[in-house]
């Protein structure tokens, strides 16, 4: 039965090789990797470079499974949101944000979040559990299936970028995130370069160092406030790792330079953090860090107590940062109509029958 077989998705190359070495099966790790992650095959029978006998043995013991797509929604602006269900019934949401000729996949790393940033809908959801590496990679596999991007295209990919900005705090699930990213970055498989991957953190300072040293992906930091007093409230992990410590970790982040800046995310909350004085203080705070800003208009959700800053206030804020030499685009909200925009994800909210799910990217 399927649930008794091991899912190969999410095993690192080393783990696959170990399975082979332990004689569990005459596994050919390199070929399997190619079929699973370069070609996207889910059926051992299609692995024509392996003998028929080996294919049958593999099918007996293993599966190459995706999370179940419980629902697929498409926004007016063409963003897609998938509600995905794992074997134990837990669910997360994954969002694809297409541009003209490329696009970013926004991946979740936890079911819910242990942190409770009061402007974020995910923060209202109790953490159920961390995702396993295979469940993180599985989100990419589902998106690749939907966009028909198998085998891994050389160039011209719609699924060109990955942002770890979905549900959860990626640096609280570091081991699984690291294994998943190594699989996704592997040049003989999915092959998304580390330069096209951005990990967003609320500021888990010790893990920022490990992330930089071991993975080298782009870093985005959810700053959202210029004083510890306000940040303690908006991003409660600040009480443990205050702004000065966070910025020190950013200053040391390897690879950060003029061509590879650290992104500071700043949610625009009306009357809370959006004054010209805040903008000027922000420029002083990040001085010396190769930085750019991402101004995120607050995305509303049922029960939220905040409001989005008015367009004029956001433009003024952006201009002050620009005048100080920083890129600071106001991010156009995407997928608001399907509750797919930043901070709107929450998995328990929707439970639909599998029959209603339709892939539509
Ligand atoms: N936990 C990580 C990554 C997920 S959140 C983090 O906090 O960085 C991705 C981004 O969306 C973060 O910058 C987060 O602060 C922001 N965000 C959360 N809720 C939001 C909302 N309602 N409107 C706009 N941005 C929001
Ligand atoms: Fe968690 Fe990030 Fe939402 Fe804060 S903003 S509750 S860290 S997902």
XYZ file of C-alpha atoms in Angstrom, residues 144-298:
155
model
C 6.394 22.476 -11.860
C 3.686 19.949 -12.752
C 1.087 22.720 -13.072
C 3.333 24.895 -15.244
C 4.475 21.868 -17.288
C 8.138 22.713 -16.689
C 9.610 19.246 -17.026
C 12.305 18.424 -17.887
C 14.070 21.323 -16.137
C 14.246 24.035 -18.823
C 17.655 25.551 -19.632
C 16.250 29.060 -19.698
C 12.946 30.849 -20.181
C 11.375 29.347 -17.103
C 8.129 30.683 -15.710
C 9.099 29.175 -12.356
C 12.347 31.100 -12.322
C 12.552 32.252 -8.703
C 11.739 30.954 -5.262
C 10.884 32.998 -2.209
C 10.557 31.427 1.226
C 7.864 33.854 2.240
C 4.850 31.621 2.702
C 3.567 30.254 5.975
C 6.018 29.881 8.821
C 9.459 31.035 9.881
C 12.000 29.210 7.709
C 14.852 29.640 10.174
C 12.869 27.828 12.873
C 12.877 24.798 10.589
C 16.413 25.180 9.366
C 17.489 21.558 8.814
C 14.509 20.673 6.633
C 14.739 23.986 4.774
C 18.455 23.443 4.127
C 17.927 19.897 2.822
C 15.062 21.059 0.614
C 17.036 23.980 -0.798
C 20.035 21.791 -1.536
C 17.751 19.493 -3.536
C 16.172 22.430 -5.359
C 19.572 24.021 -6.127
C 21.201 20.787 -7.338
C 22.396 21.380 -10.904
C 21.448 17.874 -12.068
C 17.823 18.242 -11.063
C 15.503 21.182 -10.497
C 18.527 23.464 -10.708
C 17.333 26.796 -9.383
C 20.419 28.880 -8.618
C 20.956 30.273 -5.108
C 20.900 33.726 -6.696
C 17.256 33.153 -7.550
C 16.242 32.009 -4.098
C 15.338 34.425 -1.308
C 14.769 33.377 2.271
C 12.715 35.750 4.389
C 13.153 35.765 8.144
C 11.579 37.672 10.975
C 15.079 37.804 12.487
C 16.313 34.528 13.989
C 19.801 35.954 14.368
C 21.935 32.836 15.076
C 20.397 30.994 12.135
C 20.982 33.920 9.766
C 24.704 33.231 10.182
C 24.287 29.536 9.388
C 22.045 30.271 6.438
C 24.643 32.603 4.969
C 27.573 30.285 5.540
C 25.918 27.047 4.439
C 23.321 27.965 1.816
C 24.310 31.379 0.481
C 20.809 32.239 -0.714
C 19.561 35.827 -0.822
C 18.385 37.172 2.491
C 15.257 39.186 3.172
C 14.618 40.518 6.651
C 11.196 41.524 7.947
C 12.186 44.753 9.663
C 8.872 46.667 9.789
C 9.906 49.119 12.540
C 12.790 51.438 13.344
C 12.621 51.306 17.162
C 12.855 48.280 19.429
C 9.778 49.520 21.227
C 7.586 49.261 18.131
C 9.315 46.187 16.731
C 8.811 44.335 20.020
C 5.109 44.756 19.316
C 5.018 44.156 15.554
C 7.618 41.388 15.318
C 7.716 39.832 18.789
C 10.916 37.853 18.160
C 12.580 41.277 18.482
C 12.388 40.865 22.267
C 14.899 38.051 21.913
C 16.987 39.439 19.059
C 16.694 43.242 19.025
C 17.327 45.468 16.026
C 21.042 46.095 16.720
C 21.810 42.351 16.837
C 19.734 41.713 13.750
C 21.506 44.400 11.757
C 24.893 43.146 12.948
C 24.047 39.720 11.477
C 23.010 41.441 8.236
C 26.294 43.356 8.097
C 28.166 40.050 8.265
C 25.974 38.180 5.775
C 28.328 36.564 3.270
C 28.086 37.573 -0.342
C 26.190 40.751 0.417
C 27.502 43.526 -1.769
C 26.461 46.009 -4.374
C 25.233 43.345 -6.767
C 23.645 41.270 -4.020
C 21.847 43.388 -1.489
C 19.932 42.384 1.588
C 16.241 43.105 1.228
C 14.531 44.796 4.126
C 10.824 44.138 4.059
C 8.699 46.869 5.567
C 4.948 46.455 5.829
C 3.189 49.808 5.490
C 0.783 50.238 8.395
C -1.286 53.408 8.483
C -0.313 55.705 11.344
C 1.928 53.034 12.896
C 5.272 52.967 11.073
C 4.778 55.084 7.943
C 5.883 58.629 8.859
C 8.654 60.556 7.076
C 10.589 60.479 10.371
C 10.396 56.664 10.306
C 11.764 56.651 6.755
C 14.661 58.893 7.698
C 15.434 56.774 10.768
C 15.431 53.708 8.520
C 18.125 55.159 6.276
C 20.281 55.828 9.322
C 19.739 52.325 10.705
C 20.899 50.435 7.624
C 23.822 52.708 6.815
C 26.784 50.616 5.714
C 24.694 47.559 4.790
C 24.270 46.760 1.079
C 20.516 47.151 1.325
C 17.348 47.549 -0.677
C 13.815 47.867 0.598
C 10.602 46.160 -0.238
C 7.691 48.297 0.896
C 4.724 45.956 1.305
C 1.282 47.561 1.424
C -0.521 45.924 4.342
